[in-house]
PDB file of C-alpha atoms in Angstrom:
ATOM      1  CA  MET A   1      -0.623 -38.795  10.130  1.00  0.00           C
ATOM      2  CA  ALA A   2      -0.178 -39.631  13.823  1.00  0.00           C
ATOM      3  CA  SER A   3       3.180 -38.971  15.454  1.00  0.00           C
ATOM      4  CA  PHE A   4       5.557 -41.850  16.024  1.00  0.00           C
ATOM      5  CA  ASP A   5       4.893 -44.086  19.007  1.00  0.00           C
ATOM      6  CA  PHE A   6       7.271 -46.939  19.839  1.00  0.00           C
ATOM      7  CA  GLU A   7       4.615 -49.057  21.527  1.00  0.00           C
ATOM      8  CA  ARG A   8       2.348 -48.768  18.492  1.00  0.00           C
ATOM      9  CA  MET A   9       5.193 -49.822  16.207  1.00  0.00           C
ATOM     10  CA  LEU A  10       5.999 -52.830  18.374  1.00  0.00           C
ATOM     11  CA  ARG A  11       2.374 -53.937  18.417  1.00  0.00           C
ATOM     12  CA  ALA A  12       2.265 -53.647  14.624  1.00  0.00           C
ATOM     13  CA  PHE A  13       5.273 -55.947  14.278  1.00  0.00           C
ATOM     14  CA  GLU A  14       3.834 -58.338  16.844  1.00  0.00           C
ATOM     15  CA  ALA A  15       0.640 -58.509  14.771  1.00  0.00           C
ATOM     16  CA  ILE A  16       2.470 -59.731  11.646  1.00  0.00           C
ATOM     17  CA  THR A  17       1.211 -63.126  10.495  1.00  0.00           C
ATOM     18  CA  PHE A  18       2.549 -65.816   8.169  1.00  0.00           C
ATOM     19  CA  GLU A  19       0.122 -67.816   6.080  1.00  0.00           C
ATOM     20  CA  LYS A  20       3.167 -69.738   4.820  1.00  0.00           C
ATOM     21  CA  ASP A  21       4.676 -70.949   8.078  1.00  0.00           C
ATOM     22  CA  ALA A  22       8.188 -72.115   7.237  1.00  0.00           C
ATOM     23  CA  GLU A  23      11.675 -71.299   8.484  1.00  0.00           C
ATOM     24  CA  ASN A  24      12.312 -69.184   5.393  1.00  0.00           C
ATOM     25  CA  SER A  25       9.089 -67.426   4.456  1.00  0.00           C
ATOM     26  CA  LEU A  26       7.417 -64.090   3.763  1.00  0.00           C
ATOM     27  CA  PRO A  27       4.677 -62.495   5.900  1.00  0.00           C
ATOM     28  CA  ASP A  28       1.129 -61.591   5.018  1.00  0.00           C
ATOM     29  CA  SER A  29       0.830 -58.315   3.139  1.00  0.00           C
ATOM     30  CA  GLU A  30      -1.569 -56.250   5.238  1.00  0.00           C
ATOM     31  CA  PRO A  31       0.065 -56.574   8.678  1.00  0.00           C
ATOM     32  CA  PHE A  32       3.537 -56.153   7.180  1.00  0.00           C
ATOM     33  CA  THR A  33       2.658 -52.879   5.461  1.00  0.00           C
ATOM     34  CA  GLY A  34       1.011 -51.691   8.681  1.00  0.00           C
ATOM     35  CA  ALA A  35       4.273 -52.225  10.536  1.00  0.00           C
ATOM     36  CA  MET A  36       6.314 -50.520   7.817  1.00  0.00           C
ATOM     37  CA  GLU A  37       4.200 -47.383   8.009  1.00  0.00           C
ATOM     38  CA  ASN A  38       5.454 -46.998  11.572  1.00  0.00           C
ATOM     39  CA  VAL A  39       9.078 -47.547  10.530  1.00  0.00           C
ATOM     40  CA  GLY A  40       8.777 -44.689   8.075  1.00  0.00           C
ATOM     41  CA  MET A  41       7.678 -42.380  10.881  1.00  0.00           C
ATOM     42  CA  LEU A  42      10.659 -43.402  13.017  1.00  0.00           C
ATOM     43  CA  PHE A  43      13.069 -42.089  10.378  1.00  0.00           C
ATOM     44  CA  GLU A  44      11.756 -38.571  11.015  1.00  0.00           C
ATOM     45  CA  HIS A  45      13.724 -38.640  14.267  1.00  0.00           C
ATOM     46  CA  LEU A  46      17.022 -39.410  12.546  1.00  0.00           C
ATOM     47  CA  GLY A  47      17.220 -36.017  10.854  1.00  0.00           C
ATOM     48  CA  THR A  48      16.567 -34.506   7.439  1.00  0.00           C
ATOM     49  CA  GLY A  49      19.475 -36.419   5.933  1.00  0.00           C
ATOM     50  CA  PHE A  50      17.398 -39.551   6.302  1.00  0.00           C
ATOM     51  CA  GLY A  51      14.431 -37.910   4.611  1.00  0.00           C
ATOM     52  CA  PHE A  52      15.007 -39.725   1.321  1.00  0.00           C
ATOM     53  CA  ILE A  53      14.980 -43.080   3.104  1.00  0.00           C
ATOM     54  CA  LYS A  54      11.794 -42.154   4.957  1.00  0.00           C
ATOM     55  CA  LYS A  55      10.130 -41.154   1.691  1.00  0.00           C
ATOM     56  CA  ASP A  56      11.318 -44.351   0.032  1.00  0.00           C
ATOM     57  CA  ILE A  57       9.807 -46.483   2.802  1.00  0.00           C
ATOM     58  CA  GLU A  58       6.501 -44.617   2.561  1.00  0.00           C
ATOM     59  CA  THR A  59       6.385 -44.916  -1.238  1.00  0.00           C
ATOM     60  CA  LYS A  60       7.203 -48.608  -1.300  1.00  0.00           C
ATOM     61  CA  THR A  61       4.816 -49.404   1.536  1.00  0.00           C
ATOM     62  CA  ALA A  62       2.053 -47.703  -0.460  1.00  0.00           C
ATOM     63  CA  ILE A  63       2.965 -49.696  -3.584  1.00  0.00           C
ATOM     64  CA  VAL A  64       2.626 -52.993  -1.724  1.00  0.00           C
ATOM     65  CA  ARG A  65      -0.576 -51.939   0.011  1.00  0.00           C
ATOM     66  CA  GLU A  66      -2.225 -50.734  -3.197  1.00  0.00           C
ATOM     67  CA  PHE A  67      -1.280 -53.945  -4.976  1.00  0.00           C
ATOM     68  CA  THR A  68      -2.670 -56.029  -2.115  1.00  0.00           C
ATOM     69  CA  MET A  69      -5.993 -54.216  -2.277  1.00  0.00           C
ATOM     70  CA  GLN A  70      -6.414 -55.053  -5.970  1.00  0.00           C
ATOM     71  CA  ASP A  71      -7.143 -58.632  -4.905  1.00  0.00           C
ATOM     72  CA  PRO A  72      -6.967 -59.024  -1.094  1.00  0.00           C
ATOM     73  CA  VAL A  73      -7.546 -62.777  -1.212  1.00  0.00           C
ATOM     74  CA  ARG A  74      -5.057 -63.665  -3.937  1.00  0.00           C
ATOM     75  CA  ASN A  75      -2.508 -61.163  -2.641  1.00  0.00           C
ATOM     76  CA  LYS A  76      -2.913 -61.884   1.075  1.00  0.00           C
ATOM     77  CA  SER A  77       0.509 -63.514   1.402  1.00  0.00           C
ATOM     78  CA  LEU A  78       3.570 -61.693   0.116  1.00  0.00           C
ATOM     79  CA  GLN A  79       5.064 -65.102  -0.520  1.00  0.00           C
ATOM     80  CA  ASP A  80       2.302 -65.984  -2.977  1.00  0.00           C
ATOM     81  CA  VAL A  81       2.858 -62.683  -4.787  1.00  0.00           C
ATOM     82  CA  VAL A  82       6.633 -63.105  -5.007  1.00  0.00           C
ATOM     83  CA  GLU A  83       6.329 -66.714  -6.140  1.00  0.00           C
ATOM     84  CA  ARG A  84       3.929 -65.681  -8.931  1.00  0.00           C
ATOM     85  CA  GLU A  85       6.391 -63.042 -10.079  1.00  0.00           C
ATOM     86  CA  LEU A  86       9.228 -65.555 -10.027  1.00  0.00           C
ATOM     87  CA  ALA A  87       7.186 -68.063 -12.022  1.00  0.00           C
ATOM     88  CA  GLU A  88       6.225 -65.369 -14.538  1.00  0.00           C
ATOM     89  CA  LYS A  89       9.803 -63.989 -14.767  1.00  0.00           C
ATOM     90  CA  LYS A  90       8.627 -60.602 -13.472  1.00  0.00           C
ATOM     91  CA  ALA A  91      10.577 -60.311 -10.218  1.00  0.00           C
ATOM     92  CA  ARG A  92      13.347 -58.185 -11.769  1.00  0.00           C
ATOM     93  CA  ILE A  93      11.091 -55.658 -13.462  1.00  0.00           C
ATOM     94  CA  LYS A  94      11.878 -52.062 -12.459  1.00  0.00           C
ATOM     95  CA  LYS A  95       9.061 -50.106 -14.148  1.00  0.00           C
ATOM     96  CA  PRO A  96       6.562 -50.477 -12.756  1.00  0.00           C
ATOM     97  CA  PRO A  97       8.523 -52.010  -9.885  1.00  0.00           C
ATOM     98  CA  SER A  98       7.821 -55.624  -9.076  1.00  0.00           C
ATOM     99  CA  ILE A  99       6.495 -56.427  -5.613  1.00  0.00           C
ATOM    100  CA  SER A 100       9.519 -58.694  -5.146  1.00  0.00           C
ATOM    101  CA  ARG A 101      11.847 -55.752  -5.701  1.00  0.00           C
ATOM    102  CA  THR A 102       9.736 -53.423  -3.567  1.00  0.00           C
ATOM    103  CA  VAL A 103       9.585 -55.808  -0.615  1.00  0.00           C
ATOM    104  CA  LEU A 104      13.363 -56.220  -0.717  1.00  0.00           C
ATOM    105  CA  ARG A 105      13.763 -52.467  -0.155  1.00  0.00           C
ATOM    106  CA  LEU A 106      11.426 -52.651   2.831  1.00  0.00           C
ATOM    107  CA  MET A 107      13.468 -55.566   4.163  1.00  0.00           C
ATOM    108  CA  TRP A 108      16.549 -53.341   4.189  1.00  0.00           C
ATOM    109  CA  ALA A 109      14.742 -50.821   6.398  1.00  0.00           C
ATOM    110  CA  THR A 110      13.458 -53.533   8.725  1.00  0.00           C
ATOM    111  CA  ARG A 111      16.964 -54.909   9.146  1.00  0.00           C
ATOM    112  CA  PHE A 112      18.288 -51.392   9.805  1.00  0.00           C
ATOM    113  CA  LEU A 113      15.759 -50.950  12.600  1.00  0.00           C
ATOM    114  CA  TYR A 114      16.549 -54.344  14.115  1.00  0.00           C
ATOM    115  CA  ILE A 115      20.308 -53.708  14.116  1.00  0.00           C
ATOM    116  CA  LEU A 116      19.880 -50.143  15.395  1.00  0.00           C
ATOM    117  CA  MET A 117      17.787 -51.147  18.401  1.00  0.00           C
ATOM    118  CA  GLY A 118      20.121 -54.021  19.218  1.00  0.00           C
ATOM    119  CA  ARG A 119      23.046 -51.601  19.198  1.00  0.00           C
ATOM    120  CA  ILE A 120      21.155 -49.122  21.354  1.00  0.00           C
ATOM    121  CA  GLY A 121      20.478 -51.945  23.800  1.00  0.00           C
ATOM    122  CA  GLN A 122      24.241 -52.330  24.166  1.00  0.00           C
ATOM    123  CA  ALA A 123      24.817 -48.580  24.337  1.00  0.00           C
ATOM    124  CA  VAL A 124      22.486 -48.007  27.303  1.00  0.00           C
ATOM    125  CA  GLN A 125      24.420 -50.443  29.483  1.00  0.00           C
ATOM    126  CA  PRO A 126      26.286 -48.655  32.320  1.00  0.00           C
ATOM    127  CA  GLU A 127      29.757 -49.617  31.087  1.00  0.00           C
ATOM    128  CA  SER A 128      29.140 -48.597  27.460  1.00  0.00           C
ATOM    129  CA  LYS A 129      30.614 -45.490  25.865  1.00  0.00           C
ATOM    130  CA  MET A 130      28.769 -45.868  22.556  1.00  0.00           C
ATOM    131  CA  THR A 131      26.878 -42.839  21.290  1.00  0.00           C
ATOM    132  CA  LEU A 132      23.694 -42.739  19.225  1.00  0.00           C
ATOM    133  CA  ARG A 133      25.870 -41.759  16.265  1.00  0.00           C
ATOM    134  CA  ASP A 134      27.868 -44.974  16.757  1.00  0.00           C
ATOM    135  CA  CYS A 135      24.653 -47.010  16.815  1.00  0.00           C
ATOM    136  CA  VAL A 136      23.086 -45.385  13.751  1.00  0.00           C
ATOM    137  CA  SER A 137      26.343 -45.508  11.814  1.00  0.00           C
ATOM    138  CA  HIS A 138      26.762 -49.221  12.471  1.00  0.00           C
ATOM    139  CA  ALA A 139      23.152 -49.993  11.489  1.00  0.00           C
ATOM    140  CA  TYR A 140      23.383 -47.841   8.360  1.00  0.00           C
ATOM    141  CA  ASP A 141      26.704 -49.326   7.246  1.00  0.00           C
ATOM    142  CA  THR A 142      25.430 -52.855   7.813  1.00  0.00           C
ATOM    143  CA  ALA A 143      21.905 -52.662   6.394  1.00  0.00           C
ATOM    144  CA  LEU A 144      21.629 -49.728   3.996  1.00  0.00           C
ATOM    145  CA  LYS A 145      24.869 -48.135   2.822  1.00  0.00           C
ATOM    146  CA  ALA A 146      25.739 -50.673   0.134  1.00  0.00           C
ATOM    147  CA  ASN A 147      22.380 -49.998  -1.538  1.00  0.00           C
ATOM    148  CA  HIS A 148      22.727 -46.209  -1.675  1.00  0.00           C
ATOM    149  CA  GLY A 149      24.529 -43.889  -4.038  1.00  0.00           C
ATOM    150  CA  PHE A 150      27.207 -41.399  -3.020  1.00  0.00           C
ATOM    151  CA  LEU A 151      24.870 -38.440  -2.448  1.00  0.00           C
ATOM    152  CA  ILE A 152      22.503 -40.355  -0.175  1.00  0.00           C
ATOM    153  CA  GLN A 153      25.449 -41.757   1.764  1.00  0.00           C
ATOM    154  CA  LYS A 154      26.804 -38.231   2.262  1.00  0.00           C
ATOM    155  CA  ALA A 155      23.406 -36.914   3.390  1.00  0.00           C
ATOM    156  CA  ALA A 156      23.025 -39.764   5.887  1.00  0.00           C
ATOM    157  CA  GLY A 157      26.537 -39.159   7.185  1.00  0.00           C
ATOM    158  CA  ALA A 158      25.817 -35.455   7.686  1.00  0.00           C
ATOM    159  CA  ALA A 159      22.583 -36.271   9.531  1.00  0.00           C
ATOM    160  CA  MET A 160      24.486 -38.525  11.924  1.00  0.00           C
ATOM    161  CA  LEU A 161      26.654 -35.575  13.006  1.00  0.00           C
ATOM    162  CA  LEU A 162      23.526 -33.846  14.344  1.00  0.00           C
ATOM    163  CA  LEU A 163      22.014 -36.759  16.261  1.00  0.00           C
ATOM    164  CA  PRO A 164      21.153 -36.133  19.930  1.00  0.00           C
ATOM    165  CA  ASP A 165      22.282 -38.284  22.838  1.00  0.00           C
ATOM    166  CA  ILE A 166      20.617 -41.653  23.284  1.00  0.00           C
ATOM    167  CA  ASP A 167      18.385 -40.617  26.189  1.00  0.00           C
ATOM    168  CA  THR A 168      16.978 -37.682  24.204  1.00  0.00           C
ATOM    169  CA  PHE A 169      16.423 -39.871  21.149  1.00  0.00           C
ATOM    170  CA  LEU A 170      14.574 -42.555  23.115  1.00  0.00           C
ATOM    171  CA  THR A 171      12.445 -39.912  24.822  1.00  0.00           C
ATOM    172  CA  LYS A 172      11.422 -38.586  21.389  1.00  0.00           C
ATOM    173  CA  LEU A 173      10.443 -42.141  20.435  1.00  0.00           C
ATOM    174  CA  LYS A 174       8.284 -42.313  23.579  1.00  0.00           C
ATOM    175  CA  VAL A 175      10.438 -45.010  25.150  1.00  0.00           C
ATOM    176  CA  ASP A 176      10.247 -44.593  28.901  1.00  0.00           C
ATOM    177  CA  LYS A 177      13.362 -45.662  30.824  1.00  0.00           C
ATOM    178  CA  SER A 178      11.283 -48.105  32.830  1.00  0.00           C
ATOM    179  CA  LYS A 179      10.282 -49.922  29.626  1.00  0.00           C
ATOM    180  CA  ARG A 180      13.590 -49.999  27.767  1.00  0.00           C
ATOM    181  CA  ASP A 181      14.463 -53.588  28.628  1.00  0.00           C
ATOM    182  CA  GLU A 182      10.932 -54.765  27.796  1.00  0.00           C
ATOM    183  CA  TYR A 183      10.923 -52.979  24.455  1.00  0.00           C
ATOM    184  CA  LEU A 184      14.363 -54.234  23.468  1.00  0.00           C
ATOM    185  CA  LYS A 185      13.335 -57.793  24.299  1.00  0.00           C
ATOM    186  CA  ARG A 186      10.194 -57.451  22.185  1.00  0.00           C
ATOM    187  CA  ILE A 187      12.314 -56.154  19.292  1.00  0.00           C
ATOM    188  CA  GLU A 188      14.538 -59.213  19.556  1.00  0.00           C
ATOM    189  CA  ASP A 189      11.571 -61.583  19.900  1.00  0.00           C
ATOM    190  CA  HIS A 190       9.682 -60.274  16.874  1.00  0.00           C
ATOM    191  CA  LEU A 191      11.930 -58.318  14.504  1.00  0.00           C
ATOM    192  CA  GLY A 192      14.772 -60.806  14.797  1.00  0.00           C
ATOM    193  CA  PRO A 193      12.749 -63.772  13.485  1.00  0.00           C
ATOM    194  CA  LEU A 194      11.021 -61.590  10.867  1.00  0.00           C
ATOM    195  CA  VAL A 195      14.339 -60.387   9.434  1.00  0.00           C
ATOM    196  CA  ARG A 196      15.835 -63.886   9.457  1.00  0.00           C
ATOM    197  CA  ARG A 197      12.797 -65.481   7.794  1.00  0.00           C
ATOM    198  CA  MET A 198      12.535 -62.871   5.047  1.00  0.00           C
ATOM    199  CA  TYR A 199      16.255 -62.722   4.319  1.00  0.00           C
ATOM    200  CA  GLY A 200      16.386 -66.519   4.414  1.00  0.00           C
ATOM    201  CA  TYR A 201      13.596 -66.715   1.834  1.00  0.00           C
ATOM    202  CA  TYR A 202      15.213 -64.200  -0.515  1.00  0.00           C
ATOM    203  CA  THR A 203      18.601 -65.888  -0.160  1.00  0.00           C
ATOM    204  CA  GLU A 204      17.081 -69.322  -0.772  1.00  0.00           C
ATOM    205  CA  HIS A 205      15.422 -68.080  -3.973  1.00  0.00           C
ATOM    206  CA  GLU A 206      18.535 -66.143  -5.062  1.00  0.00           C
ATOM    207  CA  ILE A 207      16.773 -62.788  -5.300  1.00  0.00           C
ATOM    208  CA  MET A 208      18.807 -60.698  -2.853  1.00  0.00           C
ATOM    209  CA  ASP A 209      20.275 -58.872  -5.859  1.00  0.00           C
ATOM    210  CA  LEU A 210      17.053 -57.600  -7.431  1.00  0.00           C
ATOM    211  CA  PRO A 211      17.907 -54.342  -9.266  1.00  0.00           C
TER     212      PRO A 211
END
């Protein structure tokens, strides 16, 4: 697999489409899974303690992609898939996991990324004293912690103790200093609406608590 590249990840998110174009809606399957493959690679740079989360993203992305390929026309829109599962009372099935449940887990990771990059945008300002650990901790506590058991929480916490400084981290992500502002704006322009639309849809349909 190719190494992580921030520009490639941004382009993948910018390529996400919505066949169902509403304020609260879910994206099309193929471009969404393409973007999530890049998110999984980003977690490599957060340390081995985040390895479980990385693996979880990769596994769930593969589940959605494989399901999509079974019938690319019928399964083009994640919204169509989720609505079928809701109508058939299958959204809460764990084994095999429903697509509704699987997409929710990917939403958590997308929200983590969005919050993390927003926090980093604040941290790189001249007057800020925030560290990368502060940024990751805030994003983890907000987007992921409540969904993880004690052992995963402890592993993530230990990984945060070993995080580098922000400049080193961004260099590893191939974010040049001259492009930081551009990249952060593109995150806000594309991940922000994506997170709000998907969370709005799940909240509207009362499925934020899928087991």
